[in-house]
Short mmCIF file of C-alpha atoms in Angstrom, two decimals:
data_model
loop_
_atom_site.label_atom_id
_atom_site.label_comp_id
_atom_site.label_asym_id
_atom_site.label_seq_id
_atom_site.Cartn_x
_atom_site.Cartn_y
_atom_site.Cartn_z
CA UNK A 1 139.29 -9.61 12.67
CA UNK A 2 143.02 -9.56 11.42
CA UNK A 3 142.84 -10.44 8.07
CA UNK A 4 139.70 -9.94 5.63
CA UNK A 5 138.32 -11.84 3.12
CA UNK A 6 135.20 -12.35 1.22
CA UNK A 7 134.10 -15.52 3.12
CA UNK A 8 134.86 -14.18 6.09
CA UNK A 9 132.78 -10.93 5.57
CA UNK A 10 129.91 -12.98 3.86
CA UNK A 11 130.05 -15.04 7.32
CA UNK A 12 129.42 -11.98 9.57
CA UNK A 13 126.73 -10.63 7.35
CA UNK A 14 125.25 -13.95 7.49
CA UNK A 15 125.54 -13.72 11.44
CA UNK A 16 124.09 -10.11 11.72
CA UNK A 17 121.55 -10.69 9.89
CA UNK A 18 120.82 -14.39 11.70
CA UNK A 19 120.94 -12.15 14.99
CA UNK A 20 118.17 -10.14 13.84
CA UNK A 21 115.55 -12.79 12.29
CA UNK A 22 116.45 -10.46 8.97
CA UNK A 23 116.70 -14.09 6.87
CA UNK A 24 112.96 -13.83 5.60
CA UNK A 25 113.92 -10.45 3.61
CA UNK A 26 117.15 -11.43 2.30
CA UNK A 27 115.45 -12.81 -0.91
CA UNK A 28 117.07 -12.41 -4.32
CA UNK A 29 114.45 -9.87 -5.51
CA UNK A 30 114.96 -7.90 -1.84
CA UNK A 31 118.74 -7.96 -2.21
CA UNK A 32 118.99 -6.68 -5.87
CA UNK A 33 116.15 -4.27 -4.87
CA UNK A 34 118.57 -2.97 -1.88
CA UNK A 35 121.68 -3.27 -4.11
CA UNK A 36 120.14 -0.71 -6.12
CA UNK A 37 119.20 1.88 -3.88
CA UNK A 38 122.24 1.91 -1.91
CA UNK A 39 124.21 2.13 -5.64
CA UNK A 40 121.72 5.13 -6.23
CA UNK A 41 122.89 6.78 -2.82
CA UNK A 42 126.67 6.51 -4.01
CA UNK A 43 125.79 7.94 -7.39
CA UNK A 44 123.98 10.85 -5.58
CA UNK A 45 126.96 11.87 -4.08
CA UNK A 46 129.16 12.46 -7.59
CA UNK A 47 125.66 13.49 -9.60
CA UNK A 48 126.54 17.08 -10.16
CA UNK A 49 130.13 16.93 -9.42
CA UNK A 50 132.80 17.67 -12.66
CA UNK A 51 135.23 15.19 -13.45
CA UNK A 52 137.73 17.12 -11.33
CA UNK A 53 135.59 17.19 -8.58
CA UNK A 54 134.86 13.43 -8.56
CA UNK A 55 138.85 12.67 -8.62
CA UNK A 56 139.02 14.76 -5.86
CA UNK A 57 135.90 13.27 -3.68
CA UNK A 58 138.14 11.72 -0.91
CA UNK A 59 139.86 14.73 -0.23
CA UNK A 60 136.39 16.48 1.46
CA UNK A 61 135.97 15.82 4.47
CA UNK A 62 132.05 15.79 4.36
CA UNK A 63 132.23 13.42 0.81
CA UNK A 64 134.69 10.94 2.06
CA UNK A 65 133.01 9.33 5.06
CA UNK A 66 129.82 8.92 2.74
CA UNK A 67 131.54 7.61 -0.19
CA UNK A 68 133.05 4.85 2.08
CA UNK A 69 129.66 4.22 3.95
CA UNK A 70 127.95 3.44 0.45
CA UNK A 71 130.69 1.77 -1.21
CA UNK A 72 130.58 -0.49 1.93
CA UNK A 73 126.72 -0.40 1.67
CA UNK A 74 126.68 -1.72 -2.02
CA UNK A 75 129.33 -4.34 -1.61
CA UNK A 76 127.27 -5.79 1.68
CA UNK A 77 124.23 -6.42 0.07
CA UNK A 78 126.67 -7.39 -3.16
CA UNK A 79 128.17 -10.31 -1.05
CA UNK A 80 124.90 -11.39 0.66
CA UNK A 81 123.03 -11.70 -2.90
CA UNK A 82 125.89 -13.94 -4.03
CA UNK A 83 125.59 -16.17 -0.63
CA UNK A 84 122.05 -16.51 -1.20
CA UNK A 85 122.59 -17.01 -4.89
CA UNK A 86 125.29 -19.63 -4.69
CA UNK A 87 127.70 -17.48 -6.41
CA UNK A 88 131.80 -17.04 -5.26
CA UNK A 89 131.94 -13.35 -6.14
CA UNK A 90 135.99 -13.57 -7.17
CA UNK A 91 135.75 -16.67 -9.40
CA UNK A 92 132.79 -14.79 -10.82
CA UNK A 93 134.77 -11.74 -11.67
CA UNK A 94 137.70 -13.80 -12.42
CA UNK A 95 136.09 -15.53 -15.35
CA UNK A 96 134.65 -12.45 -16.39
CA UNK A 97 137.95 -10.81 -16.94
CA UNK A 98 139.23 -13.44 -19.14
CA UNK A 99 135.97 -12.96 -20.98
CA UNK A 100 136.72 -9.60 -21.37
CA UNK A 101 140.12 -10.34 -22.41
CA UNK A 102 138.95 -12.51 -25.12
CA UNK A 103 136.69 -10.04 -26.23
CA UNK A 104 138.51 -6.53 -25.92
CA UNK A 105 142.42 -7.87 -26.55
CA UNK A 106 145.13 -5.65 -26.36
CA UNK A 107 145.87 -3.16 -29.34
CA UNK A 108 142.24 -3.44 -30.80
CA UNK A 109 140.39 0.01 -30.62
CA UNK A 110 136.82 0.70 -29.43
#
């Protein structure tokens, strides 16, 4: 694969999980369920870490490999509860920023 993008991504997970008869447990409730945990795993690794530390996570060599592996981990089950949810993922966040921007515009305070 030379170039990634969502679709193409949500495609393979689609296919790996086709491969495997996993389509039965890719429910809404199972994905969010699975989102969670593997969002838990990444917050395990920066639990007791200062705010120093956690700038500084992809400069250990032990921390690094698992931060990517969960970040990946969380955005796979991410994409496949928004393919069997109907829901495009960047038009999703798109529209959310301008709702943010509406909400929080420049120059007001918290």
């Amino acid at each position: 694969m030379t170039e990634l993008d969502v679709a193409k991504l949500q495609r393979r997970l689609a296919e790996f999980a086709a491969a495997r008869n996993w389509q039965p447990y890719h429910t809404p409730k199972n994905l969010v369920a699975a989102l969670s945990v593997e969002a838990s795993e990444l917050v395990e690794i920066f639990q007791w870490l200062t705010p120093e530390e956690s700038a500084r996570v992809m400069d250990d060599p032990e921390k690094a490999p698992r931060v990517t592996d969960e970040v990946a981990d969380v955005l796979a089950y991410l994409l496949q509860l928004c393919e069997v949810l109907g829901i495009d993922p960047l038009a999703a966040l798109d529209a959310k920023i301008d709702r943010n921007e509406r909400r929080f515009p420049v120059g007001e305070g918290p």
